[in-house]
CSV table of C-alpha atoms in Angstrom, one decimal:
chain,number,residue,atom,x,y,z
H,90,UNK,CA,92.9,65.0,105.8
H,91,UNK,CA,95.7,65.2,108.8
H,92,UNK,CA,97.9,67.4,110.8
H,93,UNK,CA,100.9,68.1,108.1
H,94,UNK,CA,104.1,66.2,107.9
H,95,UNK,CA,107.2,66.6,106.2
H,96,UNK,CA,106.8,63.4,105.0
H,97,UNK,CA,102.9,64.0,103.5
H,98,UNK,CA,102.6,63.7,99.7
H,99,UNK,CA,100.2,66.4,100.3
H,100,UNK,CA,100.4,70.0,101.7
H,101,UNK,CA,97.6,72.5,102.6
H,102,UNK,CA,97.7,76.4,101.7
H,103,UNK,CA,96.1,78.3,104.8
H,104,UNK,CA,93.9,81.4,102.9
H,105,UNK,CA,91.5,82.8,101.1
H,106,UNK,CA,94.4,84.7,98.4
H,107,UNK,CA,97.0,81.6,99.1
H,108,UNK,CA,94.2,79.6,97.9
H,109,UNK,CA,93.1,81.2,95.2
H,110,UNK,CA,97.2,81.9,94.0
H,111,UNK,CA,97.3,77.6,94.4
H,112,UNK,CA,94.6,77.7,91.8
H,113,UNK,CA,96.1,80.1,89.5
H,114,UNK,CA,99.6,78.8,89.5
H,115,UNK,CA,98.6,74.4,90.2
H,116,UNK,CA,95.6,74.0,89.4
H,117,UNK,CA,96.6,70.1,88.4
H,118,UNK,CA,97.8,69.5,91.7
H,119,UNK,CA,95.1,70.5,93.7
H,120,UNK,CA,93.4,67.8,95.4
H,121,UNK,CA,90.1,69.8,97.0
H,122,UNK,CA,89.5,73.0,98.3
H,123,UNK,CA,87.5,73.6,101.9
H,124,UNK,CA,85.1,76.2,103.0
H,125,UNK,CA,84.5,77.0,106.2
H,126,UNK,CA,81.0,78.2,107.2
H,127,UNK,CA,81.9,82.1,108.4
H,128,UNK,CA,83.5,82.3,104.7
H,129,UNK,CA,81.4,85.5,103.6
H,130,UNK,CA,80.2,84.9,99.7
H,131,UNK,CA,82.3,87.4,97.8
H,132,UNK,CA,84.2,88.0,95.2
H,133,UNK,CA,87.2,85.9,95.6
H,134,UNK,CA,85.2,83.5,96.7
H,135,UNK,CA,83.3,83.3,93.6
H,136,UNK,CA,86.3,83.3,91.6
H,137,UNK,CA,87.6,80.3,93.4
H,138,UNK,CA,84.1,78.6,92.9
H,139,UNK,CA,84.8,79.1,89.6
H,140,UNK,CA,88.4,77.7,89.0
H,141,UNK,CA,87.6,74.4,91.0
H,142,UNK,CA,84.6,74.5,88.9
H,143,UNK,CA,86.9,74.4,85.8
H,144,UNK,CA,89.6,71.8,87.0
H,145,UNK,CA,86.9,69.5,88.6
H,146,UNK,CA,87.8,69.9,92.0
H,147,UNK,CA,86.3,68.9,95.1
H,148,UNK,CA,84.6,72.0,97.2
H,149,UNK,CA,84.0,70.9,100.8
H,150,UNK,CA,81.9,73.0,103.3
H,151,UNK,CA,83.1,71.7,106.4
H,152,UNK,CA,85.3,73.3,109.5
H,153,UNK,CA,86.6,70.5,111.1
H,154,UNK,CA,89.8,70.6,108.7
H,155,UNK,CA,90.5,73.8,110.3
H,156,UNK,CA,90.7,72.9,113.4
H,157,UNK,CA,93.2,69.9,112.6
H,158,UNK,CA,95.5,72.1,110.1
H,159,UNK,CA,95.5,75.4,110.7
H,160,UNK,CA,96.8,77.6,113.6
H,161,UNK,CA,95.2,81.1,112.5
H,162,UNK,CA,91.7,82.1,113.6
H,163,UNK,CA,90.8,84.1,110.5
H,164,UNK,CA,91.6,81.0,107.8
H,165,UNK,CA,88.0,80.1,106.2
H,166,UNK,CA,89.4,78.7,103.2
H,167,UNK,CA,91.9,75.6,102.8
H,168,UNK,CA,93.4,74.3,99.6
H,169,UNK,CA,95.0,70.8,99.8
H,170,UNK,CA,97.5,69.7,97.0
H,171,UNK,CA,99.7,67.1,96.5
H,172,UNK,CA,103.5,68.1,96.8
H,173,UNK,CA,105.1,68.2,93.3
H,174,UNK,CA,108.5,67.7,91.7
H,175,UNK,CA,110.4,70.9,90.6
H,176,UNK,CA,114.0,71.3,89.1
H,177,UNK,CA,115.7,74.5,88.6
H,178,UNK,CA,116.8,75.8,85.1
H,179,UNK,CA,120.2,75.0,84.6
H,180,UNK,CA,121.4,78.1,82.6
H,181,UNK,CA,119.1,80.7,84.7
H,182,UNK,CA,120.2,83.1,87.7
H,183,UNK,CA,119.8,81.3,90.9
H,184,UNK,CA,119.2,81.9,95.0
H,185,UNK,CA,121.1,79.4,96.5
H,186,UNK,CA,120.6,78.7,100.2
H,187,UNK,CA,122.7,76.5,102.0
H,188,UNK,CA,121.0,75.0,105.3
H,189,UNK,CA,118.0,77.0,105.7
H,190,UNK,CA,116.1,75.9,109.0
H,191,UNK,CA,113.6,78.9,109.3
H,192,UNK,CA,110.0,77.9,107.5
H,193,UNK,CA,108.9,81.3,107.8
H,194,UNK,CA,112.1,83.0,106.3
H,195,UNK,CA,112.1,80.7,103.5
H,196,UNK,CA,108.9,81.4,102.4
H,197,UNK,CA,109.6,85.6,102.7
H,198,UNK,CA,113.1,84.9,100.4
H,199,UNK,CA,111.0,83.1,97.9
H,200,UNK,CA,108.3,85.9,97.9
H,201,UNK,CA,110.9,88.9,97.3
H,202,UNK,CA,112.9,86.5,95.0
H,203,UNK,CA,109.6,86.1,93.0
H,204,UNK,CA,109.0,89.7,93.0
H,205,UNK,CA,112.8,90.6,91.3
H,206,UNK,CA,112.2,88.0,88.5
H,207,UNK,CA,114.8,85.1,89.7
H,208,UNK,CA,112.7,82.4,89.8
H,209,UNK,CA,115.3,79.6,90.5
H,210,UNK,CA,116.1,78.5,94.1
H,211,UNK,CA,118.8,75.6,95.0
H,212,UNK,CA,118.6,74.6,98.6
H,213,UNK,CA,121.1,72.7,99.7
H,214,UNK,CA,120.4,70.0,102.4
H,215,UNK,CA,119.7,69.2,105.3
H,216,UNK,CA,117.1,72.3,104.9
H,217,UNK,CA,113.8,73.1,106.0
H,218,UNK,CA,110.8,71.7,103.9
H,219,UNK,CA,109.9,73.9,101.4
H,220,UNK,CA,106.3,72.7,101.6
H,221,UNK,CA,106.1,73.2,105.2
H,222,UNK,CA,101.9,75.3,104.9
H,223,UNK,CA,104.1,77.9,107.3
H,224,UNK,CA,106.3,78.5,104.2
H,225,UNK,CA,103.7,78.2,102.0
H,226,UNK,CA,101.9,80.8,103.8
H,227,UNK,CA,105.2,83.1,104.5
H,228,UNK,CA,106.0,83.1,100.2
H,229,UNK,CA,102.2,84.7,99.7
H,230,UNK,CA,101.9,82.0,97.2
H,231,UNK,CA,105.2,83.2,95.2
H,232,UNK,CA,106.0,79.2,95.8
H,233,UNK,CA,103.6,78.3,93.0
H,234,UNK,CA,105.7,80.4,90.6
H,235,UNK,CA,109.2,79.3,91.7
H,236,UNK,CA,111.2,76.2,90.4
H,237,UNK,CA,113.3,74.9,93.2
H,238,UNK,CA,115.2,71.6,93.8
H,239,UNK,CA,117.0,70.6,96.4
H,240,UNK,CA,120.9,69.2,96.5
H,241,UNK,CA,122.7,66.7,98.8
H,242,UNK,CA,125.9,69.5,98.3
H,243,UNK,CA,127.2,72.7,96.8
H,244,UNK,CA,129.3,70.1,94.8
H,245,UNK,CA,126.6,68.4,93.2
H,246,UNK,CA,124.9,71.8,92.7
H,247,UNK,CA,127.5,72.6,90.8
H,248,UNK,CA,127.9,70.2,88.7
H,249,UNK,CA,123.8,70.2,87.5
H,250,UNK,CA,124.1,74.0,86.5
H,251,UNK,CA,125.7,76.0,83.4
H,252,UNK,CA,128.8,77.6,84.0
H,253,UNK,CA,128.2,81.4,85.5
H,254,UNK,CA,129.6,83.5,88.5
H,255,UNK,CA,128.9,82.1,92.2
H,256,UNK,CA,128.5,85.2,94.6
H,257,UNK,CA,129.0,83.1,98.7
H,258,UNK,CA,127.9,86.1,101.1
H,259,UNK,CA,130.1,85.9,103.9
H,260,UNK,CA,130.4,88.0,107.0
H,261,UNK,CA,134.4,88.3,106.0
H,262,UNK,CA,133.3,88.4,102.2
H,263,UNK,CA,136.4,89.7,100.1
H,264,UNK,CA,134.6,92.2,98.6
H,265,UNK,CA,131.5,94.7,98.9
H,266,UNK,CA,127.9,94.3,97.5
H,267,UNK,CA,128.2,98.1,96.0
H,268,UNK,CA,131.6,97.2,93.7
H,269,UNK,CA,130.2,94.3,92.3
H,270,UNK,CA,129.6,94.4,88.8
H,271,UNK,CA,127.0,92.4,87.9
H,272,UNK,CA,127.2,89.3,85.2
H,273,UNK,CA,125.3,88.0,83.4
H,274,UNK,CA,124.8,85.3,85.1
H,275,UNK,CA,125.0,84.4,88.3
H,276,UNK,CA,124.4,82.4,91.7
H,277,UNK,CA,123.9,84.3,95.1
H,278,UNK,CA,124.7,82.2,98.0
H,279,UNK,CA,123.6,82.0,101.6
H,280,UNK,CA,124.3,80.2,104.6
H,281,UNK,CA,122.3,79.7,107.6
H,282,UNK,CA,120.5,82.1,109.7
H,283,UNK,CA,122.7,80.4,113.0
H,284,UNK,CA,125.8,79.7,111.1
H,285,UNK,CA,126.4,81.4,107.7
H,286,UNK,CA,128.4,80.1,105.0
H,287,UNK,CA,131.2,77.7,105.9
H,288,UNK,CA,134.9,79.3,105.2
H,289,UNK,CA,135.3,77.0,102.3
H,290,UNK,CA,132.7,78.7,100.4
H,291,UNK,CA,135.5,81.5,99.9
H,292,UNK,CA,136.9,79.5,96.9
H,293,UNK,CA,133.8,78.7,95.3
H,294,UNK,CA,133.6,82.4,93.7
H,295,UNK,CA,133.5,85.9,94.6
H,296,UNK,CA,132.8,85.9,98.2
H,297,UNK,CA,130.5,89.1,98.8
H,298,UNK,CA,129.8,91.8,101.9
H,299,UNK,CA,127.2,93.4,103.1
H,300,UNK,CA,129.0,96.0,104.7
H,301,UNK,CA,127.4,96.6,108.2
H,302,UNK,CA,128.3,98.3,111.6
H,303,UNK,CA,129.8,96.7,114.5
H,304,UNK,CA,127.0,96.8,116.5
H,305,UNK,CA,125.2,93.9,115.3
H,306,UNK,CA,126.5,90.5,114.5
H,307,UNK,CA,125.1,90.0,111.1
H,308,UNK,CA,122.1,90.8,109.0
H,309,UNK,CA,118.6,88.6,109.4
H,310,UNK,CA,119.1,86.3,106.9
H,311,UNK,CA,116.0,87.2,104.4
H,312,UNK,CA,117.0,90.7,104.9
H,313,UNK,CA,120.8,90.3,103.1
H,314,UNK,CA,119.1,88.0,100.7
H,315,UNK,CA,116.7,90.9,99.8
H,316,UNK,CA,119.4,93.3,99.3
H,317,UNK,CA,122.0,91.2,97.1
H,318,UNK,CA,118.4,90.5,94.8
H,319,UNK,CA,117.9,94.6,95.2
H,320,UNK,CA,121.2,95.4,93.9
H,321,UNK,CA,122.0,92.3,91.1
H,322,UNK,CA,118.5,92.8,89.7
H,323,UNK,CA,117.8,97.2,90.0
H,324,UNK,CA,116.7,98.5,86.9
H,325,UNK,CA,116.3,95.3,84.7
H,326,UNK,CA,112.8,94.3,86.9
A,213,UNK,CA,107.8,87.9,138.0
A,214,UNK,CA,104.8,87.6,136.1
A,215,UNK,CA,104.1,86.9,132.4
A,216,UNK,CA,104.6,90.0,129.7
A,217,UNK,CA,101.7,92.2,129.1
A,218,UNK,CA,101.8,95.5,127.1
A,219,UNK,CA,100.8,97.4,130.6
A,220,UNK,CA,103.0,95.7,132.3
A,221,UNK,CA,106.2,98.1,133.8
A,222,UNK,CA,108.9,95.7,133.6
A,223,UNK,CA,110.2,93.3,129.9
A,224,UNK,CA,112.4,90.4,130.0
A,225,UNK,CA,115.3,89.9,127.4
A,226,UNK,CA,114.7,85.8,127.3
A,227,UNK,CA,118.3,84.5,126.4
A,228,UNK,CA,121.9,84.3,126.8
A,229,UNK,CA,123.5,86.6,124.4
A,230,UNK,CA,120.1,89.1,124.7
A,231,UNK,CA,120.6,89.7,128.1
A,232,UNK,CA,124.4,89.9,128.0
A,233,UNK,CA,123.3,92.6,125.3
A,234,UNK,CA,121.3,94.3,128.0
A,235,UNK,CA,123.7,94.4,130.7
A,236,UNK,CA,125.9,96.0,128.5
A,237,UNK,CA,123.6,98.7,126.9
A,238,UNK,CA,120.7,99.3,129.7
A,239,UNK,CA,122.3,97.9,133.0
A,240,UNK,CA,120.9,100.6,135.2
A,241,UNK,CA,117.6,99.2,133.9
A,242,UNK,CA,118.2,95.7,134.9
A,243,UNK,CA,115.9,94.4,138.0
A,244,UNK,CA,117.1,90.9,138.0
A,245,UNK,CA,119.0,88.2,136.2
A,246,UNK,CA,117.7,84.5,135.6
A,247,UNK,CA,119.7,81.6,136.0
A,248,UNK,CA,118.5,78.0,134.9
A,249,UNK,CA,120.1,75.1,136.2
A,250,UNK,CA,120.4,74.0,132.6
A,251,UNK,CA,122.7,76.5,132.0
A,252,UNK,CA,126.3,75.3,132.0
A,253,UNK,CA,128.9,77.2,133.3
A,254,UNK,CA,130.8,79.1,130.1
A,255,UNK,CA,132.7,82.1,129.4
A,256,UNK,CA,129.6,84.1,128.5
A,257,UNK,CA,127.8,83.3,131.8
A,258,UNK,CA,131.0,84.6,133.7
A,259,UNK,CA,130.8,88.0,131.8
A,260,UNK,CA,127.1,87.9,132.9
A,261,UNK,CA,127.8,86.8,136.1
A,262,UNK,CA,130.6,89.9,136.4
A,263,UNK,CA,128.3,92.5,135.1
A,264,UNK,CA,125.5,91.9,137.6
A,265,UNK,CA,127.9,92.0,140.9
A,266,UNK,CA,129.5,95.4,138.9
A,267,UNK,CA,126.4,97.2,138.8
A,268,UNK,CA,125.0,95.3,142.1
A,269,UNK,CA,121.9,93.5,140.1
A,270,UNK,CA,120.7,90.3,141.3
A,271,UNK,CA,121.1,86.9,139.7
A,272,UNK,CA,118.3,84.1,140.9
A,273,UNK,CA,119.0,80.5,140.4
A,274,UNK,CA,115.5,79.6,139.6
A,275,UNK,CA,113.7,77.5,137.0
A,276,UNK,CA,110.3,78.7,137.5
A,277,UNK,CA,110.2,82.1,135.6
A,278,UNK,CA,111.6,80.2,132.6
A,279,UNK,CA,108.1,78.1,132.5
A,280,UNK,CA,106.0,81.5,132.8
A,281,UNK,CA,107.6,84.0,130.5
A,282,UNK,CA,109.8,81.8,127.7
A,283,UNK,CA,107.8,79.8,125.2
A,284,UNK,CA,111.6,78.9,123.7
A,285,UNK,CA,112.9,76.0,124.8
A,286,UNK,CA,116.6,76.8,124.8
A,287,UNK,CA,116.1,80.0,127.1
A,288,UNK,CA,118.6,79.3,129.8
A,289,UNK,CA,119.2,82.6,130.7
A,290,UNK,CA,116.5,85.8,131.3
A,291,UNK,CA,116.8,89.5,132.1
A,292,UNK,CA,113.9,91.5,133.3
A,293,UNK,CA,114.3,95.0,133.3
A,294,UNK,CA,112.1,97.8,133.6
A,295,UNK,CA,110.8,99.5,130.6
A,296,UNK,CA,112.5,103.5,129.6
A,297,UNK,CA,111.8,105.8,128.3
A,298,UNK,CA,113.6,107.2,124.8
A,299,UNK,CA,113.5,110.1,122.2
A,300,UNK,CA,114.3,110.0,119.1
A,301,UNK,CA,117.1,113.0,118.0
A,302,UNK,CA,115.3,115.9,115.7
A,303,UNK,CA,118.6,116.1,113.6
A,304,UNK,CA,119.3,112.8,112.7
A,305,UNK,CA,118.3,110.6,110.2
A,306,UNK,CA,115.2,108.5,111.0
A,307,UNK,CA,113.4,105.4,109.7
A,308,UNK,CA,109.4,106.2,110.6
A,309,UNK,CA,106.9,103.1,110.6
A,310,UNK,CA,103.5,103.8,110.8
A,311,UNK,CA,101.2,101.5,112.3
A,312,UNK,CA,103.5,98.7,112.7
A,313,UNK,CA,101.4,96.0,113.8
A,314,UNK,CA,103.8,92.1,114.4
A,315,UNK,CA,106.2,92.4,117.2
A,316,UNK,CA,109.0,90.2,115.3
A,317,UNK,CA,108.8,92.1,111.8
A,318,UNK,CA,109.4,95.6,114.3
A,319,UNK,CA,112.8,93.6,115.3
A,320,UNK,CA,114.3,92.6,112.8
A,321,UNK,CA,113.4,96.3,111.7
A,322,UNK,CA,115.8,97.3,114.6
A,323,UNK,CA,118.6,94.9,114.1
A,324,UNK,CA,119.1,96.0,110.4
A,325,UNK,CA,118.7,99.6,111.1
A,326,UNK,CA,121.2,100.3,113.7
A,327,UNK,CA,123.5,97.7,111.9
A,328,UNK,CA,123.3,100.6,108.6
A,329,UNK,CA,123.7,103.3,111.5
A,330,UNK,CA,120.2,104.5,111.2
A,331,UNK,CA,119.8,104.6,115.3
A,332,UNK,CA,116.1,107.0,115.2
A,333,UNK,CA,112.4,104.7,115.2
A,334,UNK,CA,109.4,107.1,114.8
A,335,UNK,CA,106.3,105.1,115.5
A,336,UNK,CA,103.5,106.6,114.9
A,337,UNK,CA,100.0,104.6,116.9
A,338,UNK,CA,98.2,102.6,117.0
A,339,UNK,CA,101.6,100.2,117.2
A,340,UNK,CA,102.7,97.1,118.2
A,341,UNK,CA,104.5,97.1,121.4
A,342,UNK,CA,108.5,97.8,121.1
A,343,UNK,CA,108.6,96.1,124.4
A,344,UNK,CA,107.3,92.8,123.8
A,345,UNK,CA,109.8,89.8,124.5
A,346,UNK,CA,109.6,89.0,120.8
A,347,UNK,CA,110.4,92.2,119.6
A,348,UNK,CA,113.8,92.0,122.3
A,349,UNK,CA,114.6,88.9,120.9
A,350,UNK,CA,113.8,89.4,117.6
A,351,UNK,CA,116.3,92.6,117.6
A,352,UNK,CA,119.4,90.5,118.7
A,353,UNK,CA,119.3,93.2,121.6
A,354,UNK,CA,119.9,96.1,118.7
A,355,UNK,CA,116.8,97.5,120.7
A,356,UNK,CA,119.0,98.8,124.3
A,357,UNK,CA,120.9,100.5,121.2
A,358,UNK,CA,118.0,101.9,119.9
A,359,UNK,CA,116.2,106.0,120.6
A,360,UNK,CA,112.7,105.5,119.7
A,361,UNK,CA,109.6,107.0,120.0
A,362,UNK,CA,106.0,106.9,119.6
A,363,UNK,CA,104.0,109.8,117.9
A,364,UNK,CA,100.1,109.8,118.0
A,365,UNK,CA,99.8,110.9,114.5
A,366,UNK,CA,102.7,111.5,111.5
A,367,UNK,CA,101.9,115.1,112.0
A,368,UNK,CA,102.7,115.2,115.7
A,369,UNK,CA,105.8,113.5,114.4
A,370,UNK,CA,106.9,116.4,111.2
A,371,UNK,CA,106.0,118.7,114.4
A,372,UNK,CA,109.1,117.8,116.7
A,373,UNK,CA,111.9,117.0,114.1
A,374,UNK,CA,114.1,119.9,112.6
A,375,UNK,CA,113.3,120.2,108.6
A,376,UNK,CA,114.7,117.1,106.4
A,377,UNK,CA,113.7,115.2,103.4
A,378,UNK,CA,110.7,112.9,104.1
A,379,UNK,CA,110.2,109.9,101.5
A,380,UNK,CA,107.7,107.5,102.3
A,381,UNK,CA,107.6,104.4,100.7
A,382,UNK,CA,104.2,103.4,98.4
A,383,UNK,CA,103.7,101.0,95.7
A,384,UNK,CA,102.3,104.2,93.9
A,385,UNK,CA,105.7,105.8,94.5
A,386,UNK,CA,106.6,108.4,92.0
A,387,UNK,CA,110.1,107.6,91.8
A,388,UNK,CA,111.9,104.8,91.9
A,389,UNK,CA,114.9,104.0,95.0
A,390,UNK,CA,118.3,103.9,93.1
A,391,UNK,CA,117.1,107.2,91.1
A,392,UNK,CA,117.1,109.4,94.5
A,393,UNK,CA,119.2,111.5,94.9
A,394,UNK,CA,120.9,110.9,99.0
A,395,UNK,CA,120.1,114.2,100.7
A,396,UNK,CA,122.5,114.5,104.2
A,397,UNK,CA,118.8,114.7,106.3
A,398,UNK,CA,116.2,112.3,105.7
A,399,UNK,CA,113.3,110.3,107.0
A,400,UNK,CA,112.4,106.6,105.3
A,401,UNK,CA,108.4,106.3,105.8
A,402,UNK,CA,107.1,102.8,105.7
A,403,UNK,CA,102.9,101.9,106.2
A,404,UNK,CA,102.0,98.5,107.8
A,405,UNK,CA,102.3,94.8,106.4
A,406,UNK,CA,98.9,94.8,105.4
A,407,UNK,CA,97.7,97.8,103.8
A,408,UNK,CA,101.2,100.5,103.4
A,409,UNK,CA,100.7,104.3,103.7
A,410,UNK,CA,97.8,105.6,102.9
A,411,UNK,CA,97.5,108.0,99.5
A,412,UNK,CA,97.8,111.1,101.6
A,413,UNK,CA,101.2,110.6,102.4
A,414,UNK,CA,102.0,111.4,98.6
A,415,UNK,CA,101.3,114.8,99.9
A,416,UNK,CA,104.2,114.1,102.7
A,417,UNK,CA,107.3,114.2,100.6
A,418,UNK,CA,108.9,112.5,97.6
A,419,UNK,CA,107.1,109.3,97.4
A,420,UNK,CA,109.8,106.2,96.4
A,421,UNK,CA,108.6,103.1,94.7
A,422,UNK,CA,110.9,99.4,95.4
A,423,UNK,CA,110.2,98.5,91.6
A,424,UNK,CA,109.3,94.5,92.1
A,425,UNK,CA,107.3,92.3,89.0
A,426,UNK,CA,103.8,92.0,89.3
A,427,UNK,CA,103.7,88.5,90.1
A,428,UNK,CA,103.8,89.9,93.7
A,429,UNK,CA,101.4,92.4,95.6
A,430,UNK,CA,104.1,93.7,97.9
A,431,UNK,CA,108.0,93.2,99.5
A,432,UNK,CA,107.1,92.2,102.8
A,433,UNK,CA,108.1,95.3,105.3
A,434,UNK,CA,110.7,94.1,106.5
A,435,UNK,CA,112.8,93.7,103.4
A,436,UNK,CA,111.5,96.8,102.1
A,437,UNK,CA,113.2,98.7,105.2
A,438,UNK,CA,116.4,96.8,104.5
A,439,UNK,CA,116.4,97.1,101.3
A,440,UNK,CA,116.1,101.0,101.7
A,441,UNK,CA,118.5,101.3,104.5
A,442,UNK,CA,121.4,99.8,102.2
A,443,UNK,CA,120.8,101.9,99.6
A,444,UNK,CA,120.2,105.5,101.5
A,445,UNK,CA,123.5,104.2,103.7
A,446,UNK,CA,126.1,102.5,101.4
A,447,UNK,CA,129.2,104.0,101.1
A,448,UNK,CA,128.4,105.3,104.1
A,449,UNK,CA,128.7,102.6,106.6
C-alpha cells in the first residue's frame, strides 16, 4: 500500500469509527483493514473483527502503513478500499457544488448534507477529489451513504436530471433564503470558496441570499451550504 | 520576530487582505508590517502601505519572517501585532462556546458570527487559543471586529452578564430550533467538537436540539453555530 493519489483506484479511511462506518456502508469494496499494535481490544474493535470476518476481508497487524498514509498520531486502525462508481438520482433533491477545491470542506458539506436527508451531490469540475482520505475523514463516513457524480458543466448537469427548481446562491442573489418557498423539488447551488458562483448562474433559476452584514465578505462556504440545507429541509428531517 | 506560541505577547495576521483588515480595525496594536519581495506592487499594498506611514507603523522588506511564521505559501504580506485585551458587553447578545478546542473551527465561528451581527464570544477554558495565526486567518480578520472573552467556568460567565435567555445547544435538546420563540436577549451555548455540553447544562436554560437523521452522530460545530445564528438573526440582519 502507498502514499494516496488522486489517481489511486484505491483510497484509505483514517479511523477507528471511519473504519468501521466503511464496513457498514461498503463492505464489497473493502480491500483489507490494518491494525496497528497500540489498538486497545474493545468493543469497536471487536465489531470490526467481526464484519471483515463476515465479508472475508484481510486484517493486517502491522504499523508501517501508518506511517506511509496517515498524518494523525492517534489513527490505529486503517481501512483500504477501492474507489467506486456513483451516480446521483435523477428525480431526487440535490447539493450541487460548482468548483470545490477545499478537501476538508467537502467532506463537512457531505456530512451535514447526510445528516438533513439529501443524499445526492453533483460536483461540477474541475473539483477536488472526493476520495481524497482528508475528505473521507472530514464527511465522518457520511461519504459511504451519499450518491455523487461528477459533471464536465452545469449544462450537462442539467441535462442528466429531472426537471425541478435550481436555487444558484450568489452573494447578489435576487432574493432571500427566508422568502423562499420551498418546492418540491429542487437543486441548491454553490460556487467556490475563492470565487462563488459565476454571474451567469443568475439565469439558471432563482438566484438565492444569505443575507449577511457588511462586515464580512461572504459566508465560509460549508457554513451557507448548511444553512440553505437547514432551512429547505426544517421540519420534514 | 519569532515563531507563534500561545505565551507568546505578540500574533501575526499572515496575509494581504488579513492584515489590511488589521490596520483598519486594531492599528494602534500593529508593531510591524511584512513586506516580501514577491509581493507586486497593487492597489491593496498602497492602502497598506498608506495606513502604516498614517499611524507611524513600520513596514520591513524582508523574506525571512515569512520562512519562520507562514506555513502558506502565498503569504506575501504579514502583520504582527501585539495581543489585547477585550470584554464581551453584558447586554448584548452572545454566542458562548465552551471548551472550544481547533483553532480554525473557532474562526470560521467568528467570521459567521459578526457577519449575522452577533459581535460577543464567551469562552469558557480550557480553550483553544483565539490568538493563534490560524484562528486570524481563519476569521477573514472578523476577529479585530470581535469583543471576546474568556471565563474559567460557565458560571463565572452567567455571573458577569445582565439576565437573558440562555439556550444551549445538545443533541438531547428539548426543543427543536425553528420552534423557539426569538427573545430580544439571548445567549447561543455550543460544547466542543468532540463530546457537546455536558447534561448539566439542561439545567442552564432552554435546551434546543438541530433535528438531523440518525445516519449522523452530530452537525460539526461549526455549522451548528451558523446554522443557529441565521435562524436567531433573520429578518434581522
Amino acid at each position: 500500500m502507498k502514499r494516496y493519489k488522486k489517481n489511486s483506484d484505491y483510497s484509505y479511511s483514517l479511523g477507528t469509527e471511519l473504519t468501521l462506518e466503511l464496513l457498514l456502508q461498503r463492505p464489497e469494496e473493502v480491500i483489507s483493514v490494518y491494525i496497528h499494535s497500540r489498538q486497545k481490544e474493545n468493543e469497536i474493535l471487536d465489531r470490526i473483527k467481526g464484519l471483515c470476518q463476515k465479508h472475508k476481508i484481510d486484517v493486517i497487524y502491522s504499523d508501517k502503513i501508518f506511517n506511509i498514509v496517515s498524518d494523525k498520531e492517534n489513527c490505529y486502525i486503517i481501512g483500504a478500499f477501492r474507489k467506486y462508481e456513483s451516480i446521483i438520482n435523477p428525480k431526487s433533491n440535490h447539493v450541487v457544488l460548482v468548483n470545490p477545491s477545499n478537501t476538508g470542506n467537502l467532506g463537512t458539506i457531505i456530512r451535514t448534507s447526510i445528516g438533513f436527508g439529501i443524499n445526492d451531490l453533483a460536483i461540477i469540475a474541475p473539483a477536488v477529489d472526493i476520495f481524497d482520505p482528508k475528505t473521507v475523514r472530514a464527511s465522518m463516513g457520511a461519504l459511504f451513504r451519499l450518491n455523487f457524480q461528477y459533471f464536465e458543466s452545469f449544462a450537462d448537469y442539467l441535462q442528466s436530471i429531472e426537471k425541478r427548481a435550481i436555487f444558484p446562491f450568489m452573494l447578489d442573489g435576487a432574493r432571500q433564503l427566508d422568502q423562499i418557498e420551498i418546492p418540491e423539488r429542487y437543486s441548491l447551488v454553490f460556487g467556490s470558496e475563492a470565487s462563488g458562483l459565476d454571474a451567469v448562474y443568475q439565469t439558471y433559476g432563482q438566484s438565492i441570499l444569505i443575507k449577511h452584514l457588511k462586515t464580512i465578505d461572504s459566508l465560509n462556504l460549508c457554513n451557507a451550504v448548511s444553512i440553505a440545507l437547514y432551512q429547505f429541509t426544517k421540519g420534514k428531517v
